[in-house]
């Protein structure tokens, strides 16, 4: 038995044609002389109408007994019908049941009231049949494709760097230790040092891969395993990287837009301004203080404080205080600020990036100031003895970007199988 058509390939113009469709049962209604069944495939829905006299009785009876989610093939005849939602229905001849449903799921994906995320995650494969989530994950895939296109068009080479590593790159906290044969090792917090080294040969690299953060807190914006879109480029500085991010975000927004109009879509893609505004940290601090919030030079800018500053949509915060930044971030000529930025969406951080330190002495100095053991970075430091070009880059949190583009409140909803402090399954 072979599928001849997807739902999207069927229509009233095919009246009288024999077809075989495959999918899963969404609903069965009616008894006795007539049964209606909606089946769904990856493209959409098909209404099957089994009426006494127009299809074999045995097929009609079996259809009326099917439970939702059963996986089936239906061979039958297309019949144009003005009453059917898509202008046609399928008159079944034969039914094949690939998988009979053993259990009714504790919630119906199409139900109007949506269960809380913890309940839904317990049977994520069923939850992912919900129209609203399908739109989100189609949009996510389109965003990834468009981002990759951007990189290829601009001469970036896709890299894959080790995820089992010997040292922290983003500060000591939030590390997952693992057993690596007889040694202690860690899951990579970011591809930071590898992508920097790759600028020595490839000049422009990107990586789209997992990052691991043992985030201790339960929030709607932190995962223990997230996907980072990392880029790194030689002979440029952080301003050039902000230009690149602006282009990527614009293209990502266009790629997501078609899915905002889909059947289950409950989101509107926000506008990306032609020029994403750039505010320095110092300016924002003044604004926040002016709005009556307590904030000191060097403080992280908390969502509550950013809200006070009344910032909305996409914007950059640039020139952060150098002190708290990771050791590889280039300190500005004033010795107090750094050549760094965050891309924000309202109070949500989407990306961090910076110009990097490109000489060994300065890097060692920063490590010492941060109380880091330079000895554990021997290979990285040694690369600098052979000449590292000036370079800059950033990491964009894919899930955070998707939250912004789809107005999703909880990061878990835009993640297939989220990992967090409370969840390692499914
Ligand atoms: P990075 O780790 O690169 O700074 P991030 O966005 O994860 O990226 P965090 O400092 O962890 O940065 O948090 C970003 C924002 O989220 C911060 O401004 C912080 O106020 C907020 N945040 C962090 N933890 C919590 C929490 N437990 N509850 C609410 N908001 C939080
Ligand atoms: P940073 O630590 O800011 O920078 O991470 C970059 C971006 O990754 C996303 N992100 C997360 N998303 C979900 N859950 C998390 N726990 C999480 N942690 C980070 C955020 C964040 O902006 N090496 C640098 C980047 C660079 O300078 O190139 C870095 O890792 O969207």
JSON list of N, CA and C and ligand atoms in Angstrom, two decimals, residues 170 213 215 217-222 300-304 306 325 342 344 347-350 352 400, ligand 1:
[
{"chain": "A", "resi": 170, "resn": "UNK", "atom": "N", "xyz": [32.68, 30.54, 29.78]},
{"chain": "A", "resi": 170, "resn": "UNK", "atom": "CA", "xyz": [31.79, 31.66, 30.10]},
{"chain": "A", "resi": 170, "resn": "UNK", "atom": "C", "xyz": [31.72, 31.90, 31.61]},
{"chain": "A", "resi": 213, "resn": "UNK", "atom": "N", "xyz": [24.16, 24.92, 29.90]},
{"chain": "A", "resi": 213, "resn": "UNK", "atom": "CA", "xyz": [24.30, 25.82, 31.05]},
{"chain": "A", "resi": 213, "resn": "UNK", "atom": "C", "xyz": [23.55, 25.21, 32.23]},
{"chain": "A", "resi": 215, "resn": "UNK", "atom": "N", "xyz": [21.96, 26.18, 34.59]},
{"chain": "A", "resi": 215, "resn": "UNK", "atom": "CA", "xyz": [21.25, 27.32, 35.18]},
{"chain": "A", "resi": 215, "resn": "UNK", "atom": "C", "xyz": [20.52, 26.83, 36.42]},
{"chain": "A", "resi": 217, "resn": "UNK", "atom": "N", "xyz": [18.29, 28.43, 38.21]},
{"chain": "A", "resi": 217, "resn": "UNK", "atom": "CA", "xyz": [16.97, 29.00, 38.52]},
{"chain": "A", "resi": 217, "resn": "UNK", "atom": "C", "xyz": [15.91, 28.57, 37.53]},
{"chain": "A", "resi": 218, "resn": "UNK", "atom": "N", "xyz": [14.68, 28.62, 38.00]},
{"chain": "A", "resi": 218, "resn": "UNK", "atom": "CA", "xyz": [13.53, 28.26, 37.17]},
{"chain": "A", "resi": 218, "resn": "UNK", "atom": "C", "xyz": [12.94, 29.53, 36.59]},
{"chain": "A", "resi": 219, "resn": "UNK", "atom": "N", "xyz": [13.16, 29.75, 35.31]},
{"chain": "A", "resi": 219, "resn": "UNK", "atom": "CA", "xyz": [12.58, 30.93, 34.67]},
{"chain": "A", "resi": 219, "resn": "UNK", "atom": "C", "xyz": [11.94, 30.49, 33.36]},
{"chain": "A", "resi": 220, "resn": "UNK", "atom": "N", "xyz": [11.25, 31.40, 32.72]},
{"chain": "A", "resi": 220, "resn": "UNK", "atom": "CA", "xyz": [10.64, 31.09, 31.42]},
{"chain": "A", "resi": 220, "resn": "UNK", "atom": "C", "xyz": [11.58, 31.39, 30.27]},
{"chain": "A", "resi": 221, "resn": "UNK", "atom": "N", "xyz": [12.83, 31.75, 30.58]},
{"chain": "A", "resi": 221, "resn": "UNK", "atom": "CA", "xyz": [13.76, 32.10, 29.49]},
{"chain": "A", "resi": 221, "resn": "UNK", "atom": "C", "xyz": [15.09, 31.38, 29.56]},
{"chain": "A", "resi": 222, "resn": "UNK", "atom": "N", "xyz": [15.24, 30.48, 30.51]},
{"chain": "A", "resi": 222, "resn": "UNK", "atom": "CA", "xyz": [16.51, 29.73, 30.62]},
{"chain": "A", "resi": 222, "resn": "UNK", "atom": "C", "xyz": [16.29, 28.24, 30.43]},
{"chain": "A", "resi": 300, "resn": "UNK", "atom": "N", "xyz": [24.13, 44.51, 36.41]},
{"chain": "A", "resi": 300, "resn": "UNK", "atom": "CA", "xyz": [23.44, 43.94, 35.26]},
{"chain": "A", "resi": 300, "resn": "UNK", "atom": "C", "xyz": [22.13, 44.74, 35.12]},
{"chain": "A", "resi": 301, "resn": "UNK", "atom": "N", "xyz": [21.61, 44.84, 33.94]},
{"chain": "A", "resi": 301, "resn": "UNK", "atom": "CA", "xyz": [20.36, 45.58, 33.78]},
{"chain": "A", "resi": 301, "resn": "UNK", "atom": "C", "xyz": [19.21, 44.58, 33.83]},
{"chain": "A", "resi": 302, "resn": "UNK", "atom": "N", "xyz": [18.51, 44.57, 34.96]},
{"chain": "A", "resi": 302, "resn": "UNK", "atom": "CA", "xyz": [17.46, 43.58, 35.18]},
{"chain": "A", "resi": 302, "resn": "UNK", "atom": "C", "xyz": [16.19, 43.95, 34.41]},
{"chain": "A", "resi": 303, "resn": "UNK", "atom": "N", "xyz": [15.40, 42.91, 34.07]},
{"chain": "A", "resi": 303, "resn": "UNK", "atom": "CA", "xyz": [14.17, 43.17, 33.32]},
{"chain": "A", "resi": 303, "resn": "UNK", "atom": "C", "xyz": [13.31, 44.27, 33.96]},
{"chain": "A", "resi": 304, "resn": "UNK", "atom": "N", "xyz": [13.23, 44.27, 35.28]},
{"chain": "A", "resi": 304, "resn": "UNK", "atom": "CA", "xyz": [12.39, 45.28, 35.94]},
{"chain": "A", "resi": 304, "resn": "UNK", "atom": "C", "xyz": [12.92, 46.69, 35.65]},
{"chain": "A", "resi": 306, "resn": "UNK", "atom": "N", "xyz": [14.84, 47.56, 33.03]},
{"chain": "A", "resi": 306, "resn": "UNK", "atom": "CA", "xyz": [14.68, 47.85, 31.60]},
{"chain": "A", "resi": 306, "resn": "UNK", "atom": "C", "xyz": [13.25, 48.26, 31.30]},
{"chain": "A", "resi": 325, "resn": "UNK", "atom": "N", "xyz": [32.40, 41.22, 32.30]},
{"chain": "A", "resi": 325, "resn": "UNK", "atom": "CA", "xyz": [32.39, 40.51, 31.01]},
{"chain": "A", "resi": 325, "resn": "UNK", "atom": "C", "xyz": [33.40, 39.36, 31.01]},
{"chain": "A", "resi": 342, "resn": "UNK", "atom": "N", "xyz": [24.64, 43.57, 23.82]},
{"chain": "A", "resi": 342, "resn": "UNK", "atom": "CA", "xyz": [23.57, 42.57, 23.90]},
{"chain": "A", "resi": 342, "resn": "UNK", "atom": "C", "xyz": [22.50, 43.02, 22.92]},
{"chain": "A", "resi": 344, "resn": "UNK", "atom": "N", "xyz": [18.65, 43.01, 22.53]},
{"chain": "A", "resi": 344, "resn": "UNK", "atom": "CA", "xyz": [17.50, 42.83, 23.41]},
{"chain": "A", "resi": 344, "resn": "UNK", "atom": "C", "xyz": [16.21, 42.83, 22.59]},
{"chain": "A", "resi": 347, "resn": "UNK", "atom": "N", "xyz": [12.61, 43.18, 27.40]},
{"chain": "A", "resi": 347, "resn": "UNK", "atom": "CA", "xyz": [13.55, 42.88, 28.49]},
{"chain": "A", "resi": 347, "resn": "UNK", "atom": "C", "xyz": [14.21, 41.51, 28.32]},
{"chain": "A", "resi": 348, "resn": "UNK", "atom": "N", "xyz": [14.08, 40.93, 27.12]},
{"chain": "A", "resi": 348, "resn": "UNK", "atom": "CA", "xyz": [14.66, 39.61, 26.86]},
{"chain": "A", "resi": 348, "resn": "UNK", "atom": "C", "xyz": [15.97, 39.73, 26.10]},
{"chain": "A", "resi": 349, "resn": "UNK", "atom": "N", "xyz": [17.03, 39.13, 26.66]},
{"chain": "A", "resi": 349, "resn": "UNK", "atom": "CA", "xyz": [18.31, 39.13, 25.94]},
{"chain": "A", "resi": 349, "resn": "UNK", "atom": "C", "xyz": [18.28, 38.05, 24.85]},
{"chain": "A", "resi": 350, "resn": "UNK", "atom": "N", "xyz": [18.59, 38.47, 23.62]},
{"chain": "A", "resi": 350, "resn": "UNK", "atom": "CA", "xyz": [18.56, 37.54, 22.48]},
{"chain": "A", "resi": 350, "resn": "UNK", "atom": "C", "xyz": [19.98, 37.10, 22.10]},
{"chain": "A", "resi": 352, "resn": "UNK", "atom": "N", "xyz": [24.50, 37.99, 22.74]},
{"chain": "A", "resi": 352, "resn": "UNK", "atom": "CA", "xyz": [25.63, 38.76, 23.27]},
{"chain": "A", "resi": 352, "resn": "UNK", "atom": "C", "xyz": [26.76, 38.65, 22.28]},
{"chain": "A", "resi": 400, "resn": "UNK", "atom": "N", "xyz": [15.50, 31.97, 22.24]},
{"chain": "A", "resi": 400, "resn": "UNK", "atom": "CA", "xyz": [15.15, 33.35, 22.62]},
{"chain": "A", "resi": 400, "resn": "UNK", "atom": "C", "xyz": [14.68, 34.13, 21.38]},
{"chain": "B", "resi": 1, "resn": "LIG", "atom": "P1", "xyz": [23.86, 35.67, 29.84]},
{"chain": "B", "resi": 1, "resn": "LIG", "atom": "O1", "xyz": [24.01, 34.45, 30.68]},
{"chain": "B", "resi": 1, "resn": "LIG", "atom": "O2", "xyz": [24.67, 35.72, 28.65]},
{"chain": "B", "resi": 1, "resn": "LIG", "atom": "O3", "xyz": [23.85, 36.97, 30.57]},
{"chain": "B", "resi": 1, "resn": "LIG", "atom": "P2", "xyz": [21.13, 35.43, 30.01]},
{"chain": "B", "resi": 1, "resn": "LIG", "atom": "O4", "xyz": [20.06, 36.15, 29.28]},
{"chain": "B", "resi": 1, "resn": "LIG", "atom": "O5", "xyz": [20.86, 34.04, 30.42]},
{"chain": "B", "resi": 1, "resn": "LIG", "atom": "O6", "xyz": [22.43, 35.51, 29.19]},
{"chain": "B", "resi": 1, "resn": "LIG", "atom": "P3", "xyz": [21.18, 36.12, 32.72]},
{"chain": "B", "resi": 1, "resn": "LIG", "atom": "O7", "xyz": [22.00, 37.14, 33.41]},
{"chain": "B", "resi": 1, "resn": "LIG", "atom": "O8", "xyz": [21.24, 34.72, 33.18]},
{"chain": "B", "resi": 1, "resn": "LIG", "atom": "O9", "xyz": [21.55, 36.29, 31.24]},
{"chain": "B", "resi": 1, "resn": "LIG", "atom": "O10", "xyz": [19.70, 36.57, 32.70]},
{"chain": "B", "resi": 1, "resn": "LIG", "atom": "C1", "xyz": [19.23, 37.51, 31.76]},
{"chain": "B", "resi": 1, "resn": "LIG", "atom": "C2", "xyz": [18.15, 38.26, 32.35]},
{"chain": "B", "resi": 1, "resn": "LIG", "atom": "O11", "xyz": [17.18, 37.35, 32.86]},
{"chain": "B", "resi": 1, "resn": "LIG", "atom": "C3", "xyz": [18.75, 39.05, 33.44]},
{"chain": "B", "resi": 1, "resn": "LIG", "atom": "O12", "xyz": [18.59, 40.41, 33.19]},
{"chain": "B", "resi": 1, "resn": "LIG", "atom": "C4", "xyz": [18.05, 38.54, 34.65]},
{"chain": "B", "resi": 1, "resn": "LIG", "atom": "O13", "xyz": [17.48, 39.61, 35.35]},
{"chain": "B", "resi": 1, "resn": "LIG", "atom": "C5", "xyz": [16.90, 37.69, 34.16]},
{"chain": "B", "resi": 1, "resn": "LIG", "atom": "N1", "xyz": [16.86, 36.56, 35.07]},
{"chain": "B", "resi": 1, "resn": "LIG", "atom": "C6", "xyz": [17.86, 35.76, 35.42]},
{"chain": "B", "resi": 1, "resn": "LIG", "atom": "N2", "xyz": [17.47, 34.88, 36.33]},
{"chain": "B", "resi": 1, "resn": "LIG", "atom": "C7", "xyz": [16.17, 35.16, 36.55]},
{"chain": "B", "resi": 1, "resn": "LIG", "atom": "C8", "xyz": [15.18, 34.64, 37.41]},
{"chain": "B", "resi": 1, "resn": "LIG", "atom": "N3", "xyz": [15.43, 33.63, 38.23]},
{"chain": "B", "resi": 1, "resn": "LIG", "atom": "N4", "xyz": [13.93, 35.15, 37.35]},
{"chain": "B", "resi": 1, "resn": "LIG", "atom": "C9", "xyz": [13.64, 36.15, 36.51]},
{"chain": "B", "resi": 1, "resn": "LIG", "atom": "N5", "xyz": [14.54, 36.72, 35.70]},
{"chain": "B", "resi": 1, "resn": "LIG", "atom": "C10", "xyz": [15.78, 36.24, 35.73]}
]
